[in-house]
Short mmCIF file of N, CA and C in Angstrom, two decimals:
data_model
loop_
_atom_site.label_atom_id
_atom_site.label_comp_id
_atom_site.label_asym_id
_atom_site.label_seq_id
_atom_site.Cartn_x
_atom_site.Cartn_y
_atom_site.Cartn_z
N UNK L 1 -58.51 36.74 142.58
CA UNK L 1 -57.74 37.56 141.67
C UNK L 1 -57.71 39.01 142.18
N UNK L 2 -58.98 39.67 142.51
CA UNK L 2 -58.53 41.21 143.20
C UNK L 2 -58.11 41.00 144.12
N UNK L 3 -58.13 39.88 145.21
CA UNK L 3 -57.49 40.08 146.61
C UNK L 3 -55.91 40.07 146.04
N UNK L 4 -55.08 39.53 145.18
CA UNK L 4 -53.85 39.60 145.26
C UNK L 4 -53.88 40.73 144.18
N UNK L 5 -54.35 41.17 143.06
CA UNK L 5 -54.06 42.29 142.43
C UNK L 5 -54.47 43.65 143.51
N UNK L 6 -54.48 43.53 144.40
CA UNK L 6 -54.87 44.42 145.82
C UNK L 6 -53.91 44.57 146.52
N UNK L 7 -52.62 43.38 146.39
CA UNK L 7 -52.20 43.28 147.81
C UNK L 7 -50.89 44.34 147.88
N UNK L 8 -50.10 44.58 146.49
CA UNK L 8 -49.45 45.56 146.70
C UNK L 8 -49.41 47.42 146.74
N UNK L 9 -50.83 47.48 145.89
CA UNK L 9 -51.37 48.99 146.23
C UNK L 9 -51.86 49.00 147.43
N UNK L 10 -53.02 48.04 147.82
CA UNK L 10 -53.37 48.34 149.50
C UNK L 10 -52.46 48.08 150.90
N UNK L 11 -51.83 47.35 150.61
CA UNK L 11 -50.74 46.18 152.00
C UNK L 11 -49.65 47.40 151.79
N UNK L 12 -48.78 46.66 150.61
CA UNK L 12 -47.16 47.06 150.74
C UNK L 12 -47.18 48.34 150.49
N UNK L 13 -48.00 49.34 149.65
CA UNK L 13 -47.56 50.53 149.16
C UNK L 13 -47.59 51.70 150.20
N UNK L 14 -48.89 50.97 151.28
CA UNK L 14 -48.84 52.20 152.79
C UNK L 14 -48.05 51.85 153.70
N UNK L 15 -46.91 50.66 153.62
CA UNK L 15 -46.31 50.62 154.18
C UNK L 15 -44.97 50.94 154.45
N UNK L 16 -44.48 50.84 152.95
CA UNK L 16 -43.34 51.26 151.98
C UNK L 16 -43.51 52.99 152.67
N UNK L 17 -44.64 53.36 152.58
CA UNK L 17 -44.91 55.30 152.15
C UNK L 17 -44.61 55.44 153.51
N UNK L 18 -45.07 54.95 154.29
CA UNK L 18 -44.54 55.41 156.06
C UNK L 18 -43.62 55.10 156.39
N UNK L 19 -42.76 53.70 155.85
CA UNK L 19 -41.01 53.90 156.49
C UNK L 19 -40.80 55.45 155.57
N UNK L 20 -40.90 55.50 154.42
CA UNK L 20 -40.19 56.87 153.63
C UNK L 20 -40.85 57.76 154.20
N UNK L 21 -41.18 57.97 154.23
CA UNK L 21 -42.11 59.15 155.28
C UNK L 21 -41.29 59.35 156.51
N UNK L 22 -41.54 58.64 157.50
CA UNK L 22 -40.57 58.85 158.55
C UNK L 22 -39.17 59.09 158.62
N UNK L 23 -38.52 58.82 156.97
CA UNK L 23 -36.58 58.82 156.72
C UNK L 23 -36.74 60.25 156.62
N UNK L 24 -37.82 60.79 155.44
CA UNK L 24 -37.85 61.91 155.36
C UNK L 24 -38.28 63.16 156.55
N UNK L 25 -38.77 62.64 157.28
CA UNK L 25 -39.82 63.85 158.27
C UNK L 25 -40.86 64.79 157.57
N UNK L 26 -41.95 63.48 156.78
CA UNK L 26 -42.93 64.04 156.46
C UNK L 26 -43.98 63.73 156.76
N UNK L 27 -45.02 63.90 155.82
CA UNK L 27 -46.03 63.19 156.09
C UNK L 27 -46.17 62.24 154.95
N UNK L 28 -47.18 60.94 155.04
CA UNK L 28 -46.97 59.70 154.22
C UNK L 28 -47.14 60.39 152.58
N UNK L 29 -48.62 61.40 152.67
CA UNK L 29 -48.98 61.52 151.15
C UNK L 29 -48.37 62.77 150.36
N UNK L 30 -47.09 63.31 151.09
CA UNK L 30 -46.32 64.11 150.65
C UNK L 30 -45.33 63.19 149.86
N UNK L 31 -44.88 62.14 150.23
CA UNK L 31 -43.41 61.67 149.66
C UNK L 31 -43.10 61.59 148.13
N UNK L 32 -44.29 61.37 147.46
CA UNK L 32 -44.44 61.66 145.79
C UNK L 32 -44.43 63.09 145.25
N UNK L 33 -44.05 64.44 146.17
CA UNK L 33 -44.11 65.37 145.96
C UNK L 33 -42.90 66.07 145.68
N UNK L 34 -41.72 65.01 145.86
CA UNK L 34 -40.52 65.53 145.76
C UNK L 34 -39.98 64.33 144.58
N UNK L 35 -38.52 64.60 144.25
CA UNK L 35 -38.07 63.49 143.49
C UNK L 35 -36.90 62.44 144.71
N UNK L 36 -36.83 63.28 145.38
CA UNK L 36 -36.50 62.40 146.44
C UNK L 36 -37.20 61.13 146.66
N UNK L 37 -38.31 61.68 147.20
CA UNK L 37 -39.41 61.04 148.20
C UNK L 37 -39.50 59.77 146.98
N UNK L 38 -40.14 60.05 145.81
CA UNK L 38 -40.54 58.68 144.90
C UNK L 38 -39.35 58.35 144.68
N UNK L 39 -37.84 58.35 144.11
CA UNK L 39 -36.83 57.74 144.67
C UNK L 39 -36.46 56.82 145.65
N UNK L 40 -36.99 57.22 147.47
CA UNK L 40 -36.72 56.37 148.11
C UNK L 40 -37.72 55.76 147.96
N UNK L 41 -38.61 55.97 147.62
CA UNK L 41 -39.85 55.08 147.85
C UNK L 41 -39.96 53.80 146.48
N UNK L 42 -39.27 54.11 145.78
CA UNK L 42 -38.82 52.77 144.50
C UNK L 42 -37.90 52.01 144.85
N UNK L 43 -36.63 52.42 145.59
CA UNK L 43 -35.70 52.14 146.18
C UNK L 43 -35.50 51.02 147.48
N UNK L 44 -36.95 51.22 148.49
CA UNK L 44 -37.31 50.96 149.12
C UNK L 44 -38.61 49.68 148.66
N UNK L 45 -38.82 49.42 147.52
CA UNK L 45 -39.85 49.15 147.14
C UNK L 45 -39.21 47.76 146.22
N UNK L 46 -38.05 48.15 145.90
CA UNK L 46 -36.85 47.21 144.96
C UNK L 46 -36.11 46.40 145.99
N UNK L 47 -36.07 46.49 147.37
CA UNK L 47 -35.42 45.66 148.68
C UNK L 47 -36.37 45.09 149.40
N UNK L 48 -37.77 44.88 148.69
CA UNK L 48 -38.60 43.96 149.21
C UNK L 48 -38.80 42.62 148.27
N UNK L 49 -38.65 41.48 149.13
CA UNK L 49 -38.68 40.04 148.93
C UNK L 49 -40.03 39.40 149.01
N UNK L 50 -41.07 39.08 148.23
CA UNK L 50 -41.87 38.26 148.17
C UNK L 50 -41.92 37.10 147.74
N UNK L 51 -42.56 36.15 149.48
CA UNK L 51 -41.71 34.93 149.37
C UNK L 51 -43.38 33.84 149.27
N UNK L 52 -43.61 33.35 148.12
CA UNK L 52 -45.05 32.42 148.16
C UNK L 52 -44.48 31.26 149.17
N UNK L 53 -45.42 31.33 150.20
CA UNK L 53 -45.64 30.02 151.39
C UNK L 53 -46.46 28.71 150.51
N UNK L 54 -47.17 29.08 149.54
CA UNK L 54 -47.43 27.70 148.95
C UNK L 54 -47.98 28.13 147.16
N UNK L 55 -48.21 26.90 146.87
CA UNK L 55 -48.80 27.60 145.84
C UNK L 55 -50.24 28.07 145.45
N UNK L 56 -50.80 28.29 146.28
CA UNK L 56 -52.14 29.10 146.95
C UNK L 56 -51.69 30.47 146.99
N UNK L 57 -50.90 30.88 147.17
CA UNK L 57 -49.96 32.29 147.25
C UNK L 57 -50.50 32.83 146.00
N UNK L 58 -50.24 32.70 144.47
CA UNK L 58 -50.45 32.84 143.10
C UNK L 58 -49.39 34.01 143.21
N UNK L 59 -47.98 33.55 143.21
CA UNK L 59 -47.00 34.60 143.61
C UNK L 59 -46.90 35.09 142.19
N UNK L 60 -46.82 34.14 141.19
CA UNK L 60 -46.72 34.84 139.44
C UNK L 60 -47.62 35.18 139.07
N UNK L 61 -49.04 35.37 139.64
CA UNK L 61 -50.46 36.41 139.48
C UNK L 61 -50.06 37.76 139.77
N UNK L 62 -49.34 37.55 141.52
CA UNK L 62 -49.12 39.38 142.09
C UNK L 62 -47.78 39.92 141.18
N UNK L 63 -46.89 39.15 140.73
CA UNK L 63 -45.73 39.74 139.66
C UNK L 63 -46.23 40.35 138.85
N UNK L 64 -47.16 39.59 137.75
CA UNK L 64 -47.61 39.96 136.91
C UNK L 64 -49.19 41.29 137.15
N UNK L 65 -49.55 41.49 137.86
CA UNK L 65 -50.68 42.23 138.33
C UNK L 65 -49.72 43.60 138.35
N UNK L 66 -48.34 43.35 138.85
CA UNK L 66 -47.40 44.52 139.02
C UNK L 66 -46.01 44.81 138.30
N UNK L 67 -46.37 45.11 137.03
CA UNK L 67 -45.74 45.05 136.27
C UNK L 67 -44.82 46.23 136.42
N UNK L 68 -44.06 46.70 136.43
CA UNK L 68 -42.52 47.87 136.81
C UNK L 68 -42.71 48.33 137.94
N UNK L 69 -43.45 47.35 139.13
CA UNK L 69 -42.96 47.57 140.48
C UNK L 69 -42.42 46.18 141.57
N UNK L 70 -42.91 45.30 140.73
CA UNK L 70 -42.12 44.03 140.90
C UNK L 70 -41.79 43.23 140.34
N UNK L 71 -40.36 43.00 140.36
CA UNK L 71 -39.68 42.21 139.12
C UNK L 71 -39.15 40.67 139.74
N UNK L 72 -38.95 39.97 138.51
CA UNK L 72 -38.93 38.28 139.18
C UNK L 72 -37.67 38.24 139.99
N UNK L 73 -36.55 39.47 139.77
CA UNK L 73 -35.36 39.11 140.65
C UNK L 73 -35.80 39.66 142.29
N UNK L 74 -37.41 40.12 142.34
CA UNK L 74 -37.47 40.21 144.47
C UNK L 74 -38.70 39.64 144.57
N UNK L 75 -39.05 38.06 143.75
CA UNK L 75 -40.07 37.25 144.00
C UNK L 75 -39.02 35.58 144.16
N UNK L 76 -39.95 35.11 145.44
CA UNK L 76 -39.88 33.41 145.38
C UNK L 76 -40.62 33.14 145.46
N UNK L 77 -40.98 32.31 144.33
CA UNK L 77 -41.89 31.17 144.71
C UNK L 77 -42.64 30.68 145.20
N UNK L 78 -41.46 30.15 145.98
CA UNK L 78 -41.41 28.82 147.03
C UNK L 78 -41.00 29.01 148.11
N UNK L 79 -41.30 28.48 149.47
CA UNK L 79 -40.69 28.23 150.51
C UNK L 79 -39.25 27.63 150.35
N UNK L 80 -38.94 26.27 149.62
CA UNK L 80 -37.99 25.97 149.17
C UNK L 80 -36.76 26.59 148.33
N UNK L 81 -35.69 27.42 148.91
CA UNK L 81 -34.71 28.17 148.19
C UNK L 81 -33.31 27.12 148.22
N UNK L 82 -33.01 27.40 146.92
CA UNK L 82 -31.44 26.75 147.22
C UNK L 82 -30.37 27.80 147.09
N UNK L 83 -29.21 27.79 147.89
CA UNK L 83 -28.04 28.47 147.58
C UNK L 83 -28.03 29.66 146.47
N UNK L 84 -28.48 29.10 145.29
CA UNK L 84 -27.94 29.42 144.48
C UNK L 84 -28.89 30.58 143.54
N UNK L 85 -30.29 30.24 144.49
CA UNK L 85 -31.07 31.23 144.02
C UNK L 85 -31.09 32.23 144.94
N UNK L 86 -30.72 32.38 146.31
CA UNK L 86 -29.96 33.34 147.41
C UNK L 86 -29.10 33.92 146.64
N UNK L 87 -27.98 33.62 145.92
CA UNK L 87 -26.76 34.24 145.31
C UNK L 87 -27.26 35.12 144.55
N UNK L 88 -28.10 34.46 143.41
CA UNK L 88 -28.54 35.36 142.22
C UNK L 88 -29.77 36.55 142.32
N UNK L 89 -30.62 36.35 144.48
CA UNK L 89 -31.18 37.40 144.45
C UNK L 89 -30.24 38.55 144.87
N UNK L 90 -29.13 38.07 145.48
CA UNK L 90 -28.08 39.05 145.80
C UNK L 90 -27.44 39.99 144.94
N UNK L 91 -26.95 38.98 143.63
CA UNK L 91 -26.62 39.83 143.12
C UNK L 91 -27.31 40.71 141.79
N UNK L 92 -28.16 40.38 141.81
CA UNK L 92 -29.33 41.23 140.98
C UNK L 92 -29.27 42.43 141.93
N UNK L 93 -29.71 42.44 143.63
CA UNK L 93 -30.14 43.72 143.82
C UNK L 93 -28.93 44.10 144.12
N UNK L 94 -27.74 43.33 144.00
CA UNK L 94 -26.34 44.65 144.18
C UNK L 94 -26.15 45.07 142.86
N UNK L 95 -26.17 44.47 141.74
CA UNK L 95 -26.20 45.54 140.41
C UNK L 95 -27.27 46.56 140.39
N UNK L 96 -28.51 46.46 140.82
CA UNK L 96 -28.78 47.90 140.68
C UNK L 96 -28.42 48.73 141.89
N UNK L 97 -28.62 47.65 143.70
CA UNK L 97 -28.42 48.91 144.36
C UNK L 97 -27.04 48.60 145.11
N UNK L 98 -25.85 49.03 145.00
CA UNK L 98 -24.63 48.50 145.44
C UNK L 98 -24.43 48.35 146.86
N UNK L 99 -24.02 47.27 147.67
CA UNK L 99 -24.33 47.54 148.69
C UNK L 99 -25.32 47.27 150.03
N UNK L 100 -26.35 47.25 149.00
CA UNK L 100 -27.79 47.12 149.78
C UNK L 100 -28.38 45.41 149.91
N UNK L 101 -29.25 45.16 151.03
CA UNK L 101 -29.81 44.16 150.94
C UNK L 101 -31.49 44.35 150.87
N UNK L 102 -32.14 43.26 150.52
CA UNK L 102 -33.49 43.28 150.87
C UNK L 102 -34.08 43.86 152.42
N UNK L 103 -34.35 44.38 152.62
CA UNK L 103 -34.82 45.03 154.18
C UNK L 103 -36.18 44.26 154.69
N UNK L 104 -37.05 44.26 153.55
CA UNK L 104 -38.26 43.53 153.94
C UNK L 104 -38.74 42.34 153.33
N UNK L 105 -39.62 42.21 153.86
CA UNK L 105 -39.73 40.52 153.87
C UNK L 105 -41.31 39.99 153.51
N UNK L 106 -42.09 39.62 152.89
CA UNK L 106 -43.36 39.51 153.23
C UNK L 106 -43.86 37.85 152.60
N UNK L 107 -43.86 37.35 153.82
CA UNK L 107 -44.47 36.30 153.35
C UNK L 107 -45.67 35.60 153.09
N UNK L 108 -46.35 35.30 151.81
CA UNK L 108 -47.37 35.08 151.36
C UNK L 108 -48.14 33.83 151.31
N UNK L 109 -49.32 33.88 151.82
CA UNK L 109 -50.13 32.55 151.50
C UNK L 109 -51.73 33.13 151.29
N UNK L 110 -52.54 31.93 151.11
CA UNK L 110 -53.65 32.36 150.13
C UNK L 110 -55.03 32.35 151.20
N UNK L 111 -54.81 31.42 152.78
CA UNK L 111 -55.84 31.22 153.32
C UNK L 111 -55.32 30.85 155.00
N UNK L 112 -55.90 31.00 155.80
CA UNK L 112 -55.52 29.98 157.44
C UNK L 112 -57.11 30.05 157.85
N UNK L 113 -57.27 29.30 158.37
CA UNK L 113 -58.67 29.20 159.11
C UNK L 113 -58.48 29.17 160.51
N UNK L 114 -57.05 28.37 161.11
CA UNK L 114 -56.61 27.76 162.09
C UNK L 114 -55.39 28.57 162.82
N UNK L 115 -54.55 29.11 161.56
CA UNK L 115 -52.93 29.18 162.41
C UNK L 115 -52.58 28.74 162.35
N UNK L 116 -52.60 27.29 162.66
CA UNK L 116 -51.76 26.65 163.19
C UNK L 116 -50.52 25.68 161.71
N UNK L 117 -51.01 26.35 160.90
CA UNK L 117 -50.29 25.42 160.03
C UNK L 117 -48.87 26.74 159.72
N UNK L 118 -49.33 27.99 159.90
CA UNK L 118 -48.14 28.67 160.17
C UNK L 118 -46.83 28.74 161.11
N UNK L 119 -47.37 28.81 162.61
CA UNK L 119 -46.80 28.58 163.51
C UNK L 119 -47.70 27.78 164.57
N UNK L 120 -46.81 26.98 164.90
CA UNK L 120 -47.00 26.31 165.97
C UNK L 120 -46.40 25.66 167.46
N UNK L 121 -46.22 25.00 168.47
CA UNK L 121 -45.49 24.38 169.20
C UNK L 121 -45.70 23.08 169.55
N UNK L 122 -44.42 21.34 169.30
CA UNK L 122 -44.67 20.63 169.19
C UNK L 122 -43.61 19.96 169.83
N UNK L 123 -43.67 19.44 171.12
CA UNK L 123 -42.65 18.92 172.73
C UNK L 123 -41.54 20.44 172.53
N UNK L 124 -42.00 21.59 172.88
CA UNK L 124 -41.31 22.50 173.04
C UNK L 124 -40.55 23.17 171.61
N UNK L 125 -40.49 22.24 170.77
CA UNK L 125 -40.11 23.11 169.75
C UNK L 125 -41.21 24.17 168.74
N UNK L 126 -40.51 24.73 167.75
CA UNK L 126 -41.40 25.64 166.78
C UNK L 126 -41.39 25.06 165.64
N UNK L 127 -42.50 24.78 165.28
CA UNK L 127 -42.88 24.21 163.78
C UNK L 127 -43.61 24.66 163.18
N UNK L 128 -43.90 24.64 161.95
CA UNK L 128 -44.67 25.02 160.87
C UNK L 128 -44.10 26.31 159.75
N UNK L 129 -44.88 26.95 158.97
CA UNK L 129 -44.10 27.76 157.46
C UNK L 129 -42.72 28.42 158.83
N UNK L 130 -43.15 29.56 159.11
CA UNK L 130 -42.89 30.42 159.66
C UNK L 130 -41.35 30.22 160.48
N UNK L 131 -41.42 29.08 160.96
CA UNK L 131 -40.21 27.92 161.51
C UNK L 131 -39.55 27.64 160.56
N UNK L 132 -40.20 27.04 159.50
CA UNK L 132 -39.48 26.43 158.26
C UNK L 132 -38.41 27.63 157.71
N UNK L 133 -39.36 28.86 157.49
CA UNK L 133 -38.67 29.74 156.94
C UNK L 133 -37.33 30.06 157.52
N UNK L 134 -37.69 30.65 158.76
CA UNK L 134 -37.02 30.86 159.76
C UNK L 134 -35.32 30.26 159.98
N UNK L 135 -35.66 28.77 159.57
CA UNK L 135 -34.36 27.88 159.51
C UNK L 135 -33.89 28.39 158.35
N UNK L 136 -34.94 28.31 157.13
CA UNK L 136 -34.07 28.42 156.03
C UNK L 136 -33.16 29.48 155.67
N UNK L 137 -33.67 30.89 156.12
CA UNK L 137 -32.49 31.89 156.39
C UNK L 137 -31.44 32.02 157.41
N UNK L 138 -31.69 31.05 159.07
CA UNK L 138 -30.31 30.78 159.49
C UNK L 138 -29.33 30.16 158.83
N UNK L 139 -29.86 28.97 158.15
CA UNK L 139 -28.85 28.11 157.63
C UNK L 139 -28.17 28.53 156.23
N UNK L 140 -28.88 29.02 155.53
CA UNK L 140 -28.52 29.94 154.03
C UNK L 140 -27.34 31.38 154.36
N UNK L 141 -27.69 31.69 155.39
CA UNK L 141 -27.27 33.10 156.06
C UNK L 141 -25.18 32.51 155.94
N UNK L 142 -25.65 31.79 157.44
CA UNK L 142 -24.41 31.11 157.61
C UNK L 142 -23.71 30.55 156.62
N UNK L 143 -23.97 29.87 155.28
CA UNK L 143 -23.20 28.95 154.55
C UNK L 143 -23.06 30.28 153.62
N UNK L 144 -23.43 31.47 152.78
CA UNK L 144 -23.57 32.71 152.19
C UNK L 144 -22.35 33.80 152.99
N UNK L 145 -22.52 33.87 153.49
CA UNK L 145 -22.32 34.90 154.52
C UNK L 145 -22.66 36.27 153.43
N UNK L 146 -21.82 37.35 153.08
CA UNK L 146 -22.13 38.64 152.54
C UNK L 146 -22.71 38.20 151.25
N UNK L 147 -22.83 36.97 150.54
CA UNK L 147 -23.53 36.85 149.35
C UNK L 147 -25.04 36.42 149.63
N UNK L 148 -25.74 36.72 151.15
CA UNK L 148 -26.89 36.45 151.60
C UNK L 148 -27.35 37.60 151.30
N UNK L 149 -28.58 37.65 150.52
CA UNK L 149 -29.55 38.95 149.95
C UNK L 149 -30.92 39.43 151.22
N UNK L 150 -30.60 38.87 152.31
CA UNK L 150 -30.94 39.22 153.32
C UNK L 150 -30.51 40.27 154.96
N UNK L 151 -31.16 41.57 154.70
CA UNK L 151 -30.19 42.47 155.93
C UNK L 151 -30.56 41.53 157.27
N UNK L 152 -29.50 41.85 157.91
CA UNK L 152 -30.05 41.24 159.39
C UNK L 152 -31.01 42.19 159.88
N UNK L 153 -31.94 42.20 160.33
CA UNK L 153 -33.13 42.29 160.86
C UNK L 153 -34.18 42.91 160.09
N UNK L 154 -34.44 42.12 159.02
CA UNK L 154 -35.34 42.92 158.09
C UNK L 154 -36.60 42.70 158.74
N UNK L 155 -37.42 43.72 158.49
CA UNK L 155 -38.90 43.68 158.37
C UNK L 155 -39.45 42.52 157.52
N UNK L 156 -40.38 41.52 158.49
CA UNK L 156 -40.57 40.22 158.55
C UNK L 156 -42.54 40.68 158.37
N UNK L 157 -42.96 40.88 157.23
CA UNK L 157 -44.52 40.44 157.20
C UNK L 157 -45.19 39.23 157.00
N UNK L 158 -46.38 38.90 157.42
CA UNK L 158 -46.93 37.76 157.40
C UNK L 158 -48.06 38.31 156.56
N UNK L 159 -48.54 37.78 155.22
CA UNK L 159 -49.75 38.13 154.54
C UNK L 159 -50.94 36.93 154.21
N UNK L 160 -51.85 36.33 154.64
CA UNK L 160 -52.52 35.66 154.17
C UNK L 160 -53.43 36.88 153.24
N UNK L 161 -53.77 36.50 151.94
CA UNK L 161 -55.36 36.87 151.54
C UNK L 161 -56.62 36.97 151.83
N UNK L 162 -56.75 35.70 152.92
CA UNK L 162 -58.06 35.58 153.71
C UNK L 162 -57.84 34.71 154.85
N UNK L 163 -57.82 35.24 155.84
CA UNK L 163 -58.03 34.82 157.17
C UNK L 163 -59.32 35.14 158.19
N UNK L 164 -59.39 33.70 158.76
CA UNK L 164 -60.41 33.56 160.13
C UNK L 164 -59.79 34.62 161.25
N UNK L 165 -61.24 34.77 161.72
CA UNK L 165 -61.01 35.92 162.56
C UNK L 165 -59.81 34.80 164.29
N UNK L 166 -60.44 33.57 164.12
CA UNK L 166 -59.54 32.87 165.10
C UNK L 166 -58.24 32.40 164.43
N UNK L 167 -58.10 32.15 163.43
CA UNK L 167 -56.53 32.60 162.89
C UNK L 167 -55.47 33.31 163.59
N UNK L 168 -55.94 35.00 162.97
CA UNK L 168 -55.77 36.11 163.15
C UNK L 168 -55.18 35.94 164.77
N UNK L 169 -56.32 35.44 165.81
CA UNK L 169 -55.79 35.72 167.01
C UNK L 169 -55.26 34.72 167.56
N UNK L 170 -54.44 33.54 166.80
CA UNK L 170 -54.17 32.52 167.09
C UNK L 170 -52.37 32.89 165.98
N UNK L 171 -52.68 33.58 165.77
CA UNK L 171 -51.13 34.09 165.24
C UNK L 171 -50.48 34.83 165.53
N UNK L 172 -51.05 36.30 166.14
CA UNK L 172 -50.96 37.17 166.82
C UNK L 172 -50.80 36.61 168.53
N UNK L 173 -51.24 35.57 168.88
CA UNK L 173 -50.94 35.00 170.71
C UNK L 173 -49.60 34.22 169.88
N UNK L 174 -49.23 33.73 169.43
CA UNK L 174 -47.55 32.74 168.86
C UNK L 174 -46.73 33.71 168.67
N UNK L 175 -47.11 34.80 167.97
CA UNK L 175 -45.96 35.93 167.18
C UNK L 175 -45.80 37.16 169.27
N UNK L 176 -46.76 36.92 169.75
CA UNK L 176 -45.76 37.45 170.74
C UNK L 176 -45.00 36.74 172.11
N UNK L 177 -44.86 35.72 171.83
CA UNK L 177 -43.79 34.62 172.54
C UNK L 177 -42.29 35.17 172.29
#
């Protein structure tokens, strides 16, 4: 329960503060000092997608842990999206932000010991979440086209809660292939 009531003040919120930080040309713990700065930084904070990899994730624990900084229209679930819940994250964040897509991405699970159930390689292909995902926004992308609530090249995080230290370096040797 604290590791995910943790994960968006400790993870996303220093991460969020240094893209705004850098739009602005400041420094990170200035950006709440202007009405700008907390502007982009809500703004920026409303175009992030949290996507539960299983239900070990406890994706409706971290919603609810974050109550008026994340709302159910930039949470999934599930790995499993259909059409139609792509449409309706779209157009939720074009009524408030016109225009705009999700920029970031963070996908959630609760444990790896191994890696390998994230990414993997199997007679040359890529398998596992990370693959899975992967397809599921080529193929959603393409059949959507501008009603896809995804920018092209968003910022793509990987979050477990608790990971092995051979995990860690067994995800990090796949993610630079």
């Amino acid at each position: 329960q604290c590791l995910i009531e943790a994960f968006v003040p400790e993870v996303v919120t220093p991460y969020l503060r240094n893209v705004v930080a850098a739009e602005l040309g400041c420094a990170p713990y200035e950006i709440w000092s202007t009405d700008e700065g907390n502007a982009r930084f809500n703004t920026r904070l409303r175009r992030t997608l949290f996507v539960g990899m299983s239900d070990g994730s406890r994706i409706d624990v971290l919603r609810r842990a974050n109550p008026k900084r994340v709302s159910q229209e930039q949470v999934l679930p599930m790995l499993n999206v259909d059409d139609e819940k792509w449409v309706d994250l779209n157009k939720s964040l074009q009524e408030e932000q016109p225009g705009e897509k999700f920029d970031s991405v963070y996908l959630i699970d609760d444990f790896t010991a191994s890696g390998t159930t994230f990414i993997r390689q199997k007679e040359g292909a890529w398998k596992g979440k990370l693959a899975k995902f992967n397809d599921l926004v080529d193929k959603a992308r393409g059949r959507l086209g501008d009603d896809f609530p995804l920018k092209g090249g968003y910022a793509l995080h990987i979050h477990h809660y608790i990971s092995s230290q051979k995990a860690h370096e067994t995800l990090m040797d796949r993610l630079k292939v």
